[in-house]
Short mmCIF file of C-alpha atoms and ligand atoms in Angstrom, two decimals:
data_model
loop_
_atom_site.label_atom_id
_atom_site.label_comp_id
_atom_site.label_asym_id
_atom_site.label_seq_id
_atom_site.Cartn_x
_atom_site.Cartn_y
_atom_site.Cartn_z
CA MET I 1 86.41 -85.22 80.62
CA ALA I 2 86.85 -83.54 83.96
CA ASN I 3 86.84 -84.84 87.51
CA TYR I 4 85.34 -82.62 90.21
CA LYS I 5 85.90 -83.04 93.92
CA ILE I 6 82.82 -82.42 96.03
CA ALA I 7 83.05 -82.20 99.82
CA VAL I 8 79.82 -83.52 101.31
CA ILE I 9 78.60 -82.40 104.74
CA ASP I 10 75.54 -84.55 105.47
CA GLY I 11 74.94 -82.84 108.82
CA ASP I 12 72.10 -83.57 111.22
CA GLY I 13 68.34 -84.26 111.20
CA ILE I 14 67.05 -84.60 107.64
CA GLY I 15 70.53 -83.65 106.33
CA PRO I 16 71.64 -87.18 105.32
CA GLU I 17 68.27 -87.95 103.67
CA ILE I 18 68.17 -84.87 101.45
CA VAL I 19 71.90 -84.99 100.65
CA ALA I 20 71.48 -88.59 99.42
CA GLN I 21 68.93 -87.34 96.85
CA ALA I 22 71.25 -84.55 95.69
CA ILE I 23 74.05 -87.06 95.19
CA LYS I 24 71.65 -89.30 93.26
CA VAL I 25 70.99 -86.40 90.89
CA LEU I 26 74.69 -85.60 90.48
CA LYS I 27 75.36 -89.28 89.71
CA LYS I 28 72.78 -89.08 86.92
CA VAL I 29 74.53 -85.96 85.61
CA GLN I 30 77.80 -87.91 85.77
CA THR I 31 76.32 -90.72 83.65
CA LEU I 32 74.95 -88.33 81.04
CA SER I 33 77.90 -85.94 80.84
CA GLY I 34 80.91 -88.24 81.14
CA ASN I 35 82.43 -85.87 83.74
CA THR I 36 83.02 -87.51 87.11
CA PHE I 37 82.32 -86.40 90.67
CA GLU I 38 84.38 -87.57 93.62
CA PHE I 39 82.36 -87.30 96.84
CA ASN I 40 84.26 -86.89 100.12
CA HIS I 41 82.02 -87.03 103.19
CA VAL I 42 83.09 -84.92 106.18
CA LEU I 43 81.59 -84.03 109.55
CA MET I 44 80.12 -80.73 110.74
CA GLY I 45 77.48 -79.73 113.27
CA GLY I 46 75.94 -81.96 115.91
CA CYS I 47 77.33 -85.20 114.46
CA ALA I 48 80.83 -83.67 114.57
CA ILE I 49 80.31 -82.63 118.20
CA ASP I 50 79.31 -86.23 119.02
CA LYS I 51 82.28 -87.81 117.20
CA CYS I 52 85.07 -85.23 117.58
CA GLY I 53 83.95 -82.95 120.43
CA GLU I 54 83.74 -79.84 118.21
CA PRO I 55 81.30 -78.60 115.54
CA LEU I 56 83.89 -77.92 112.83
CA PRO I 57 86.94 -80.23 112.85
CA GLN I 58 90.04 -78.95 111.01
CA GLU I 59 89.87 -81.97 108.69
CA THR I 60 86.50 -80.76 107.40
CA ILE I 61 87.95 -77.33 106.59
CA ASP I 62 90.94 -78.94 104.83
CA VAL I 63 88.81 -81.27 102.70
CA CYS I 64 86.48 -78.39 101.76
CA LEU I 65 89.38 -76.10 100.82
CA ASN I 66 90.73 -78.88 98.62
CA SER I 67 87.44 -79.33 96.74
CA ASP I 68 85.71 -77.73 93.77
CA ALA I 69 82.46 -77.34 95.69
CA VAL I 70 80.83 -78.13 99.02
CA LEU I 71 77.40 -79.75 99.38
CA LEU I 72 75.78 -79.19 102.77
CA GLY I 73 72.56 -80.70 104.16
CA ALA I 74 71.79 -78.88 107.41
CA VAL I 75 73.10 -78.87 110.95
CA GLY I 76 71.68 -78.57 114.45
CA GLY I 77 68.92 -80.01 116.58
CA PRO I 78 67.50 -80.07 120.11
CA LYS I 79 70.12 -82.56 121.28
CA TRP I 80 72.79 -79.84 121.11
CA ASP I 81 70.66 -76.80 122.03
CA THR I 82 71.89 -76.57 125.61
CA LEU I 83 75.61 -76.46 124.72
CA PRO I 84 77.50 -73.16 125.20
CA GLY I 85 77.60 -70.85 122.14
CA HIS I 86 81.09 -71.76 120.92
CA LEU I 87 80.19 -75.47 120.89
CA ARG I 88 76.84 -75.18 119.14
CA PRO I 89 76.35 -76.80 115.69
CA GLU I 90 75.60 -73.34 114.18
CA LYS I 91 79.15 -72.31 115.09
CA GLY I 92 80.23 -74.80 112.41
CA LEU I 93 78.18 -72.91 109.81
CA LEU I 94 79.69 -69.51 110.59
CA GLY I 95 83.13 -71.12 110.82
CA ILE I 96 83.03 -72.86 107.45
CA ARG I 97 81.77 -69.70 105.71
CA SER I 98 84.63 -67.63 107.05
CA ALA I 99 87.24 -70.41 106.56
CA LEU I 100 86.28 -70.61 102.87
CA GLY I 101 86.03 -66.81 102.49
CA LEU I 102 82.37 -66.99 101.46
CA PHE I 103 81.04 -63.45 101.73
CA ALA I 104 77.98 -63.64 99.47
CA ASN I 105 74.88 -65.68 100.11
CA ILE I 106 72.67 -66.08 97.05
CA ARG I 107 69.09 -67.12 97.61
CA PRO I 108 66.80 -67.34 94.61
CA ALA I 109 63.07 -67.42 95.38
CA VAL I 110 61.00 -68.72 92.49
CA LEU I 111 57.33 -69.61 92.51
CA TYR I 112 57.02 -72.63 90.24
CA LYS I 113 53.81 -72.44 88.18
CA PRO I 114 52.55 -75.90 89.24
CA LEU I 115 52.88 -74.78 92.88
CA ILE I 116 50.82 -71.61 92.62
CA ASP I 117 48.28 -73.11 95.08
CA ALA I 118 51.01 -73.46 97.72
CA CYS I 119 51.67 -69.69 97.65
CA PRO I 120 50.16 -68.06 100.74
CA LEU I 121 49.55 -64.76 98.91
CA ARG I 122 46.34 -63.74 97.16
CA ARG I 123 46.02 -65.48 93.82
CA ASP I 124 46.08 -62.26 91.75
CA ILE I 125 49.40 -61.35 93.40
CA ALA I 126 50.85 -64.84 92.93
CA GLU I 127 49.79 -64.93 89.27
CA LYS I 128 52.02 -61.94 88.52
CA GLY I 129 54.91 -64.36 89.16
CA ILE I 130 57.73 -64.47 91.71
CA ASP I 131 61.29 -64.79 90.48
CA MET I 132 63.82 -62.93 92.58
CA VAL I 133 67.21 -63.47 94.11
CA VAL I 134 68.40 -62.13 97.44
CA VAL I 135 72.13 -61.35 97.50
CA ARG I 136 73.01 -61.22 101.19
CA GLU I 137 76.33 -60.07 102.63
CA LEU I 138 77.48 -62.98 104.75
CA THR I 139 80.64 -62.22 106.71
CA GLY I 140 80.13 -58.69 108.05
CA GLY I 141 77.59 -56.63 109.94
CA MET I 142 76.05 -57.38 113.29
CA TYR I 143 76.65 -61.13 113.26
CA PHE I 144 80.40 -60.49 113.29
CA GLY I 145 80.59 -57.08 114.99
CA GLU I 146 81.73 -56.35 118.49
CA ARG I 147 79.30 -57.59 121.14
CA GLY I 148 79.07 -57.77 124.88
CA ILE I 149 77.00 -58.10 127.97
CA SER I 150 77.38 -56.29 131.26
CA GLU I 151 78.55 -58.17 134.33
CA ASP I 152 75.10 -58.15 135.89
CA GLY I 153 73.64 -59.53 132.62
CA LYS I 154 71.15 -56.67 132.40
CA THR I 155 72.57 -54.81 129.39
CA ALA I 156 73.85 -56.27 126.11
CA TYR I 157 74.91 -54.92 122.72
CA ASP I 158 75.84 -56.01 119.19
CA THR I 159 77.48 -53.76 116.61
CA GLU I 160 76.56 -53.26 112.97
CA LYS I 161 79.78 -52.35 111.16
CA TYR I 162 80.58 -52.28 107.42
CA SER I 163 83.58 -51.11 105.43
CA GLU I 164 83.40 -49.68 101.90
CA TYR I 165 85.34 -52.72 100.69
CA GLU I 166 82.80 -55.18 102.10
CA VAL I 167 79.84 -53.32 100.61
CA GLU I 168 81.49 -52.84 97.22
CA ARG I 169 82.30 -56.52 96.69
CA ILE I 170 78.77 -57.72 97.56
CA ALA I 171 77.21 -54.96 95.44
CA LYS I 172 79.27 -56.04 92.42
CA ILE I 173 78.05 -59.63 92.79
CA GLY I 174 74.45 -58.39 92.76
CA PHE I 175 74.89 -56.15 89.72
CA GLU I 176 76.73 -58.89 87.78
CA MET I 177 73.88 -61.26 88.56
CA ALA I 178 71.29 -58.73 87.38
CA ARG I 179 73.04 -58.55 83.99
CA ASN I 180 71.87 -62.11 83.24
CA ARG I 181 68.40 -61.57 84.66
CA ARG I 182 65.76 -58.82 84.32
CA LYS I 183 68.35 -56.07 84.89
CA ASN I 184 66.85 -54.61 88.04
CA VAL I 185 68.62 -54.13 91.37
CA ILE I 186 67.05 -52.92 94.62
CA SER I 187 69.43 -52.28 97.52
CA ILE I 188 67.80 -52.58 100.93
CA ASP I 189 69.02 -50.65 103.98
CA LYS I 190 67.90 -48.50 106.90
CA ALA I 191 69.68 -45.33 105.81
CA ASN I 192 67.15 -43.06 107.52
CA VAL I 193 68.43 -44.25 110.91
CA LEU I 194 71.70 -46.19 110.72
CA GLU I 195 75.09 -44.65 109.92
CA SER I 196 76.30 -48.03 108.60
CA SER I 197 73.34 -48.05 106.20
CA ARG I 198 74.23 -44.55 104.96
CA LEU I 199 77.71 -45.84 104.08
CA TRP I 200 76.09 -48.90 102.48
CA ARG I 201 73.84 -46.70 100.32
CA ARG I 202 76.67 -44.38 99.28
CA VAL I 203 78.85 -47.30 98.13
CA VAL I 204 76.08 -49.21 96.30
CA GLU I 205 75.07 -46.01 94.47
CA ARG I 206 78.69 -45.61 93.37
CA VAL I 207 78.87 -49.22 92.10
CA ALA I 208 75.52 -48.73 90.29
CA LYS I 209 77.15 -46.06 88.09
CA ASP I 210 79.32 -48.80 86.54
CA TYR I 211 76.19 -50.64 85.43
CA PRO I 212 74.16 -48.07 83.44
CA GLU I 213 72.12 -50.83 81.78
CA ILE I 214 70.73 -51.92 85.18
CA THR I 215 67.74 -50.15 86.72
CA PHE I 216 68.72 -49.35 90.29
CA SER I 217 66.87 -48.10 93.36
CA ASN I 218 67.14 -48.07 97.15
CA MET I 219 64.44 -49.27 99.55
CA LEU I 220 64.18 -49.04 103.32
CA VAL I 221 64.03 -52.42 105.01
CA ASP I 222 60.67 -51.83 106.72
CA ASN I 223 59.08 -50.94 103.39
CA ALA I 224 60.79 -53.95 101.76
CA ALA I 225 59.24 -56.31 104.31
CA MET I 226 55.85 -54.94 103.26
CA GLN I 227 56.51 -54.86 99.51
CA LEU I 228 57.61 -58.51 99.50
CA VAL I 229 54.08 -59.59 100.34
CA LYS I 230 52.25 -56.75 98.57
CA ASN I 231 53.99 -56.91 95.21
CA PRO I 232 56.81 -59.48 95.05
CA ALA I 233 56.83 -59.36 91.23
CA GLN I 234 58.65 -55.99 91.39
CA PHE I 235 61.81 -57.65 92.77
CA ASP I 236 64.55 -59.08 90.55
CA VAL I 237 67.88 -58.79 92.42
CA ILE I 238 67.93 -57.61 96.04
CA ILE I 239 71.25 -56.62 97.60
CA THR I 240 71.33 -56.33 101.36
CA SER I 241 73.31 -56.70 104.56
CA ASN I 242 73.79 -59.82 106.64
CA ILE I 243 71.00 -59.33 109.17
CA PHE I 244 68.44 -57.76 106.80
CA GLY I 245 69.21 -60.51 104.26
CA ASP I 246 68.74 -63.20 106.86
CA ILE I 247 65.25 -61.98 107.66
CA LEU I 248 64.09 -60.91 104.18
CA SER I 249 65.29 -64.07 102.48
CA ASP I 250 63.13 -66.18 104.80
CA GLU I 251 60.20 -63.92 104.02
CA SER I 252 60.85 -64.10 100.27
CA SER I 253 61.10 -67.89 100.52
CA MET I 254 57.78 -68.29 102.26
CA VAL I 255 55.91 -66.35 99.61
CA THR I 256 56.94 -69.03 97.12
CA GLY I 257 55.16 -71.78 99.04
CA SER I 258 57.53 -73.97 101.01
CA ILE I 259 60.89 -73.63 102.62
CA GLY I 260 61.56 -77.13 101.24
CA MET I 261 61.81 -75.73 97.69
CA LEU I 262 64.53 -73.13 98.04
CA PRO I 263 68.22 -73.58 97.30
CA SER I 264 71.14 -71.31 98.13
CA SER I 265 74.77 -70.79 97.39
CA SER I 266 77.51 -69.06 99.33
CA LEU I 267 80.28 -67.62 97.20
CA GLY I 268 83.57 -65.82 97.66
CA SER I 269 86.20 -64.43 95.34
CA LYS I 270 87.28 -67.91 94.12
CA LYS I 271 85.20 -70.52 92.30
CA LEU I 272 84.79 -72.71 95.37
CA GLY I 273 81.29 -72.31 96.77
CA LEU I 274 79.03 -73.93 99.34
CA PHE I 275 75.59 -75.11 98.25
CA GLU I 276 72.76 -75.91 100.64
CA PRO I 277 69.00 -75.70 101.06
CA ILE I 278 67.88 -72.62 102.97
CA HIS I 279 65.97 -74.68 105.53
CA GLY I 280 67.38 -76.23 108.68
CA SER I 281 67.73 -79.81 109.85
CA ALA I 282 63.98 -80.21 110.53
CA PRO I 283 64.41 -82.57 113.50
CA ASP I 284 60.62 -82.93 113.72
CA ILE I 285 60.51 -84.93 110.48
CA ALA I 286 64.00 -86.51 110.46
CA GLY I 287 64.28 -90.22 109.62
CA LYS I 288 60.69 -90.43 108.32
CA ASP I 289 61.42 -90.18 104.57
CA ILE I 290 59.00 -87.25 104.25
CA ALA I 291 61.39 -84.30 103.81
CA ASN I 292 61.28 -82.40 100.53
CA PRO I 293 64.66 -82.85 98.80
CA ILE I 294 63.99 -80.29 96.04
CA ALA I 295 65.79 -77.37 97.77
CA THR I 296 68.93 -79.49 98.03
CA ILE I 297 68.58 -80.79 94.47
CA LEU I 298 68.16 -77.23 93.13
CA SER I 299 71.26 -76.26 95.12
CA MET I 300 73.11 -78.73 92.88
CA SER I 301 71.85 -76.79 89.92
CA MET I 302 73.40 -73.64 91.43
CA MET I 303 76.62 -75.61 91.98
CA LEU I 304 76.77 -76.58 88.31
CA ARG I 305 76.42 -72.91 87.35
CA SER I 306 78.82 -71.29 89.82
CA SER I 307 81.58 -73.64 90.94
CA ILE I 308 81.50 -76.26 88.19
CA ASP I 309 81.19 -75.24 84.57
CA MET I 310 78.20 -77.33 83.55
CA PRO I 311 75.39 -74.75 83.11
CA GLU I 312 73.56 -76.91 80.56
CA TYR I 313 73.12 -79.60 83.22
CA ALA I 314 72.00 -76.99 85.77
CA LYS I 315 69.15 -76.21 83.38
CA LYS I 316 68.39 -79.92 82.90
CA ILE I 317 67.99 -80.35 86.68
CA GLU I 318 65.61 -77.36 86.88
CA ASP I 319 63.60 -78.70 83.93
CA ALA I 320 63.40 -82.14 85.59
CA VAL I 321 62.05 -80.56 88.82
CA ASN I 322 59.44 -78.68 86.83
CA THR I 323 58.45 -81.81 84.90
CA ILE I 324 57.92 -83.84 88.06
CA LEU I 325 55.88 -81.05 89.66
CA GLU I 326 53.80 -80.72 86.49
CA GLN I 327 53.17 -84.48 86.60
CA GLY I 328 51.62 -83.87 90.03
CA TYR I 329 54.18 -85.47 92.37
CA ARG I 330 54.44 -83.76 95.76
CA THR I 331 56.10 -84.25 99.13
CA GLY I 332 53.91 -83.50 102.15
CA ASP I 333 54.97 -79.85 102.56
CA ILE I 334 53.74 -78.91 99.07
CA MET I 335 50.87 -81.40 98.83
CA SER I 336 47.47 -80.26 97.59
CA GLU I 337 44.27 -82.00 96.57
CA GLY I 338 44.43 -84.37 93.62
CA LYS I 339 48.23 -84.65 93.64
CA THR I 340 50.38 -87.74 94.23
CA LEU I 341 52.10 -87.86 97.60
CA VAL I 342 55.66 -89.25 97.52
CA GLY I 343 58.47 -89.54 100.07
CA CYS I 344 61.91 -87.99 100.03
CA GLU I 345 63.64 -90.92 98.35
CA LYS I 346 60.97 -91.40 95.70
CA MET I 347 61.10 -87.68 94.86
CA GLY I 348 64.87 -88.03 94.39
CA ASP I 349 64.34 -91.05 92.11
CA LEU I 350 61.70 -89.30 90.02
CA ILE I 351 63.79 -86.16 89.49
CA SER I 352 66.98 -88.01 88.63
CA GLU I 353 65.08 -90.21 86.17
CA ALA I 354 63.58 -87.09 84.56
CA ILE I 355 66.99 -85.57 83.81
CA LYS I 356 67.56 -86.19 80.11
P1 NAD Z 401 63.85 -75.82 109.97
O1 NAD Z 401 64.04 -75.15 108.67
O2 NAD Z 401 64.69 -76.99 110.25
O3 NAD Z 401 62.30 -76.30 110.07
C1 NAD Z 401 61.21 -75.38 110.07
C2 NAD Z 401 59.93 -76.12 109.63
O4 NAD Z 401 60.03 -76.42 108.24
C3 NAD Z 401 59.75 -77.47 110.34
O5 NAD Z 401 58.39 -77.68 110.56
C4 NAD Z 401 60.29 -78.48 109.36
O6 NAD Z 401 59.70 -79.75 109.46
C5 NAD Z 401 59.94 -77.82 108.01
N1 NAD Z 401 60.92 -78.17 106.98
C6 NAD Z 401 62.21 -77.73 106.89
N2 NAD Z 401 62.82 -78.28 105.84
C7 NAD Z 401 61.89 -79.08 105.25
C8 NAD Z 401 61.92 -79.93 104.11
N3 NAD Z 401 63.02 -80.07 103.34
N4 NAD Z 401 60.79 -80.62 103.78
C9 NAD Z 401 59.68 -80.48 104.52
N5 NAD Z 401 59.58 -79.69 105.60
C10 NAD Z 401 60.69 -79.00 105.97
O7 NAD Z 401 64.01 -74.71 111.09
P2 NAD Z 401 64.03 -74.86 112.68
O8 NAD Z 401 63.02 -75.88 113.10
O9 NAD Z 401 63.94 -73.48 113.18
O10 NAD Z 401 65.48 -75.39 113.02
C11 NAD Z 401 65.81 -76.75 113.26
C12 NAD Z 401 67.31 -76.86 113.45
O11 NAD Z 401 67.97 -76.51 112.23
C13 NAD Z 401 67.86 -75.90 114.51
O12 NAD Z 401 68.82 -76.60 115.26
C14 NAD Z 401 68.46 -74.78 113.71
O13 NAD Z 401 69.51 -74.14 114.40
C15 NAD Z 401 68.97 -75.52 112.51
N6 NAD Z 401 69.16 -74.70 111.30
C16 NAD Z 401 70.21 -75.03 110.52
C17 NAD Z 401 70.42 -74.35 109.34
C18 NAD Z 401 71.56 -74.76 108.46
O14 NAD Z 401 72.15 -75.80 108.69
N7 NAD Z 401 71.91 -73.99 107.45
C19 NAD Z 401 69.53 -73.34 108.95
C20 NAD Z 401 68.45 -73.04 109.76
C21 NAD Z 401 68.26 -73.74 110.95
#
């Protein structure tokens, strides 16, 4: 029997509501498996600004570093939108990723069969199936490059910068992932214009040679944006930079129906990872028990595969989600005619009960 320490960042808005459902699911896994989870709640984001005067207190970093995995709800909201950049809740997000050395953001986008009506694409396109994963570089590129603004405020710049080392390590994660999937990798860049993209392409092509069993190709980011809605079935594993990944992963998530369905993990070179839904804190629906907790629950499935060695329970969680969707239960964001509308808490109950 093992004991796993999980740092829990409830965050703001719907964060505490969806995190409670994820914990419910892990407690069911605990009962069935005999392994135990120790949950340590820590502050980050707007609630940390309110209580400690900063978005990412050192104690939060320490508890996370001393854990097997981190569960995060979401941070931010209008209450803190007028604060200066370094005090914004989002600063906590960037800070925790770099403090934990998390350089890879993994975002699977799967269209669940019972949700085919929620897919905004034409039915014949949706019926071909959507099952892809975006592997996004998380600690380099423009979000971390040199930036500035002129004294008169009329000119500003940000810098896209990548080293071979940064590209190589993210590429390897993508190719390793493809080994256990449909063995297809598409690397997305803008090599026809950007020097940094030409380096990116050169390095990924070199890494690809170590994986002869994987079908590999490059795609320009503007074409990728189009292909994701034209023919999403062609994508298995996408490897891309921080900014392109940020944009394309939101696009890939929307083609699967609802942002409330999609989990993510952020990984580094150690086992410790951070697991969170891809959506934000949804202040417009906070406290109403109507948020969809499935993205957060599926993030627990990713946790049980990557940071905690319980892959059989990861599968049980995914099966339970599918069962409940097949039985017709829906939160408001994925509701369609003839289905049964349930709230956030009830959805958490149903899924945890369905884990066998
Ligand atoms: P959002 O993802 O919070 O919400 C976008 C829309 O999707 C809203 O209409 C919301 O109600 C809906 N939605 C989101 N999650 C849902 C769920 N689980 N179930 C049902 N509907 C859901 O994006 P936003 O409105 O642009 O941002 C709100 C706040 O969240 C901002 O402060 C933003 O900075 C922050 N944010 C945080 C993270 C994070 O913590 N990782 C990510 C993105 C945005």
